[in-house]
Coordinates of C-alpha atoms in Angstrom, one line a residue:
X1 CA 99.2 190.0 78.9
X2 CA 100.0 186.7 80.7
X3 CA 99.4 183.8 79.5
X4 CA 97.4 181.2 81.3
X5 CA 96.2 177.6 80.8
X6 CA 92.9 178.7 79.1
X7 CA 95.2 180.1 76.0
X8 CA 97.4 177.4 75.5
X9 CA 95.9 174.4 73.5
X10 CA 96.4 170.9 75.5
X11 CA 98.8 169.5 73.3
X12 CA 101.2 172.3 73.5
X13 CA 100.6 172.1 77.3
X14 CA 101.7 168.5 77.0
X15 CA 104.7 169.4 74.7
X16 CA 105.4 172.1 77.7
X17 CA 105.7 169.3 80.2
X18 CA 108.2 167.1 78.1
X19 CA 110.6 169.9 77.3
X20 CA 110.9 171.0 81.0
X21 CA 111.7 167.6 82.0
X22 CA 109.0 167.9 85.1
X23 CA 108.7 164.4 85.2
X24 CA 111.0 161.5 84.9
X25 CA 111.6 157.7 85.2
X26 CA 115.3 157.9 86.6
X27 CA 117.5 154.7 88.1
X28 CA 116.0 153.0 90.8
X29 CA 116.1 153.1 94.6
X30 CA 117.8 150.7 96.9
X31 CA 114.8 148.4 96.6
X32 CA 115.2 147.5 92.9
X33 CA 111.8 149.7 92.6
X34 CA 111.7 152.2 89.1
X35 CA 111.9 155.8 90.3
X36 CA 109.9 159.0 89.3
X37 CA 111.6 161.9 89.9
X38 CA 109.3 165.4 90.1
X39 CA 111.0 168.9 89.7
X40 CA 108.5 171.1 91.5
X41 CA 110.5 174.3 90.9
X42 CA 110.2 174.1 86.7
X43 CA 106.7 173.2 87.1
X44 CA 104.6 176.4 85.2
X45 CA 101.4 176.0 87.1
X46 CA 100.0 178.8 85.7
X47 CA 100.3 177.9 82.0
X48 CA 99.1 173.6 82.5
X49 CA 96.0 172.4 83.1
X50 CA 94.9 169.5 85.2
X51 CA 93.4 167.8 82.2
X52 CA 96.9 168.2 80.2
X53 CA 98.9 167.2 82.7
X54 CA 96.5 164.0 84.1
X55 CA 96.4 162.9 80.2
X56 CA 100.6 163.0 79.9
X57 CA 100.9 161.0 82.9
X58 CA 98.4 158.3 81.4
X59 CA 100.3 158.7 78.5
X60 CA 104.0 159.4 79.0
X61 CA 104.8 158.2 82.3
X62 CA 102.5 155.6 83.8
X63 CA 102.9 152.7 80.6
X64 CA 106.9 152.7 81.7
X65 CA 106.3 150.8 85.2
X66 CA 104.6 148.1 83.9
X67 CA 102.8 145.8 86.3
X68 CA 106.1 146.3 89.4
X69 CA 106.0 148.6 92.2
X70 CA 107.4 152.1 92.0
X71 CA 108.7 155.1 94.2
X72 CA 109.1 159.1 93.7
X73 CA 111.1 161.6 94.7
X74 CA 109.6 164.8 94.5
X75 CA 112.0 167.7 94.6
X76 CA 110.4 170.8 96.6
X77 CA 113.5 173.6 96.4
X78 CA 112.7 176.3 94.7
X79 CA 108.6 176.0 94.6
X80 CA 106.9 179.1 95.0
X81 CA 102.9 179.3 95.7
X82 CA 102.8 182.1 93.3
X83 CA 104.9 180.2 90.2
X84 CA 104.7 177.4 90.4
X85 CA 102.9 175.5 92.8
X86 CA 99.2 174.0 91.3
X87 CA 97.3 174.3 94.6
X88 CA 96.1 171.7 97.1
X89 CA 92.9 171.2 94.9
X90 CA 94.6 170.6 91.3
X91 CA 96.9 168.1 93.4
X92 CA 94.1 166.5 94.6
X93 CA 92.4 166.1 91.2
X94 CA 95.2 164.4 89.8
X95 CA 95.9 162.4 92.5
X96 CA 92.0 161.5 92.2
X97 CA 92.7 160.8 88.6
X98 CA 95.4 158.6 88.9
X99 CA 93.7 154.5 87.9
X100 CA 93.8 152.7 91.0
X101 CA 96.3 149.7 89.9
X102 CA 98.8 152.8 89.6
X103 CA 98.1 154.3 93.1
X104 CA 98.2 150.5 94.4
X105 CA 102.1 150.1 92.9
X106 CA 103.0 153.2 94.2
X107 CA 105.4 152.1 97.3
X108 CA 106.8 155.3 98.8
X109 CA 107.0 159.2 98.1
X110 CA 110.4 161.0 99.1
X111 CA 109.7 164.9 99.6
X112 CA 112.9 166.5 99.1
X113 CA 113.8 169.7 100.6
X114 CA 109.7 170.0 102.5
X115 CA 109.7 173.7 103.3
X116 CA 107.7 174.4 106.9
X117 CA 104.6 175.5 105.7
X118 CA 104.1 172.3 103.4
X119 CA 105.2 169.9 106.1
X120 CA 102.6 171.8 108.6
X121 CA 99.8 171.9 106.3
X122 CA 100.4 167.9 105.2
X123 CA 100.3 167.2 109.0
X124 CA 97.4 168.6 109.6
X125 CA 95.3 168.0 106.0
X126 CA 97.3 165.2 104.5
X127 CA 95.0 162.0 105.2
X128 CA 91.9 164.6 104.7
X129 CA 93.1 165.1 100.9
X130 CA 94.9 162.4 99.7
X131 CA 93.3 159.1 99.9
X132 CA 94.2 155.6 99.1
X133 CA 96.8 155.8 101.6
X134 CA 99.2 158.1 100.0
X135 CA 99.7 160.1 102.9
X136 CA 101.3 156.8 104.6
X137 CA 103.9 156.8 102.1
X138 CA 105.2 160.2 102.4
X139 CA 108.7 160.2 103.7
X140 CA 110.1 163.9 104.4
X141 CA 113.8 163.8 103.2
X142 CA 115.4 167.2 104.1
X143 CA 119.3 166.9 102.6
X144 CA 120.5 165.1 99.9
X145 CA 122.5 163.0 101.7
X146 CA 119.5 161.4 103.5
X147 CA 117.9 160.5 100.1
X148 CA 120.9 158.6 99.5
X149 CA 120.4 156.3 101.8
X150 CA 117.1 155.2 100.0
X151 CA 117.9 156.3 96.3
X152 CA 120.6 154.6 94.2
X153 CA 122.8 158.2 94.3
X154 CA 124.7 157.0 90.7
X155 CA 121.1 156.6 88.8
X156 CA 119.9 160.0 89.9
X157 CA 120.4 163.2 87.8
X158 CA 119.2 166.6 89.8
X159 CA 119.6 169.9 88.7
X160 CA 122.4 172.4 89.5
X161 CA 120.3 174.3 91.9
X162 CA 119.4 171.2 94.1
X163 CA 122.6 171.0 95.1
X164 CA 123.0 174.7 95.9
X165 CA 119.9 174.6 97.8
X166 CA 121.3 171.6 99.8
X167 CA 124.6 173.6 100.5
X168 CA 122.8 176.2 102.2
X169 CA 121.1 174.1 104.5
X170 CA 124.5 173.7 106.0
X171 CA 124.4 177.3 107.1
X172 CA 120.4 175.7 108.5
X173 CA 121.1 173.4 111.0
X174 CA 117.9 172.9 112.4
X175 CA 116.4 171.8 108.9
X176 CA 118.8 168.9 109.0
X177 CA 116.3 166.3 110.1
X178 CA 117.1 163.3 108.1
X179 CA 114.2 161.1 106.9
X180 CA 111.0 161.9 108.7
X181 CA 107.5 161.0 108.3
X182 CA 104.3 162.3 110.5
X183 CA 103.1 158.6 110.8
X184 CA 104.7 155.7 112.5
X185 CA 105.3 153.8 109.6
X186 CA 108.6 155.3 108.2
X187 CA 111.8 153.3 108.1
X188 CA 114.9 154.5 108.7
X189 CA 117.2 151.8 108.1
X190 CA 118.8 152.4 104.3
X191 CA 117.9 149.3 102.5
X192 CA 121.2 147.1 101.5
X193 CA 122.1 147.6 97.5
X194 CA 123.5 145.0 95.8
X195 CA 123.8 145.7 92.1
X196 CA 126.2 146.9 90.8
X197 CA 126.8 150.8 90.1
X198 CA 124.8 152.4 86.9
X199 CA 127.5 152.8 84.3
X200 CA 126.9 157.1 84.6
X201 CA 126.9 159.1 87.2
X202 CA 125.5 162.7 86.5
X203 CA 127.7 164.1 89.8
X204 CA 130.6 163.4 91.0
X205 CA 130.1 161.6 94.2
X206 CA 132.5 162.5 96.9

């Protein structure tokens, strides 16, 4: 029989989280802000709980911004309604959850690789579900390339399959839309860098 959140104690739902590497505190982006980067596709939705995941945020991931601004990249390739996507509801409880200094220092979301039926659904029930403002801080980001502009490309690791995803957008011409945003508010612009390059790079840049 499959297992589901009710069967699988809190902490070892916690323990779950950290070993997939869902969530991490990567580099920064070309504003000097800390970066959390979200791999949707290794997220087992069917196996974490709200309460689990809310509680290793608090504990694992929001203490390492301190009291400075942050951004997050949120990788969308591979998510699957079925697998491993929480539902519009669980979002919204976390978001909900989240203490308001946090929400307040959270500066911009980059969705990577939006699929069509999240970007319609967000433009039509974004502002309804997400409050705070978040929804004006969503920037759609549909190749890699884009998120360069914005992210400091040296500092961020991404899965293997990222990539592969990215590659066949090439074949997908009309998904290559750059930086988008269903507000007026987006920038366009890449922001100049001027520190230096992170001492790793976890792909070769060409």
């Amino acid at each position: 029989m499959a297992k589901n959140a009710s069967m699988v104690s809190q902490s070892e739902q916690e323990q779950l989280i950290e070993k997939l590497g869902i969530f991490k505190i990567q580099g920064r982006d070309k504003r000097g802000r800390k970066v959390l980067r979200i791999i949707g596709k290794v997220f087992p939705a069917k196996l974490v709980s709200v309460e689990a995941l809310g509680k290793y945020l608090e504990e694992k991931i929001f203490p390492n911004f301190g009291e400075r601004p942050f951004s997050v990249v949120y990788v969308h390739a591979g998510v699957h309604r079925s697998d491993n996507f929480p539902g519009i509801s669980a979002l919204r409880s976390i978001f909900e959850s989240i203490p308001v200094n946090i929400k307040d220092r959270l500066e911009a979301v980059y969705f990577l690789h939006p699929g069509i039926q999240s970007r319609l659904f967000l433009a039509t029930f974004g502002r309804l579900l997400f409050s705070g403002g978040l929804y004006s801080k969503l920037k759609y980001v549909s190749r890699l390339e884009f998120l360069w502009d914005h992210v400091r490309r040296s500092e961020m690791e991404m899965p293997e399959f990222v990539y592969d995803y990215d590659d066949e957008l090439e074949y997908r011409p009309v998904m290559n839309y750059g930086l988008e945003s269903d507000h007026p508010r987006v920038y366009y612009a890449p922001a100049v860098d001027y520190s230096p390059l992170s001492v790793y790079s976890m792909r070769c840049i060409a």
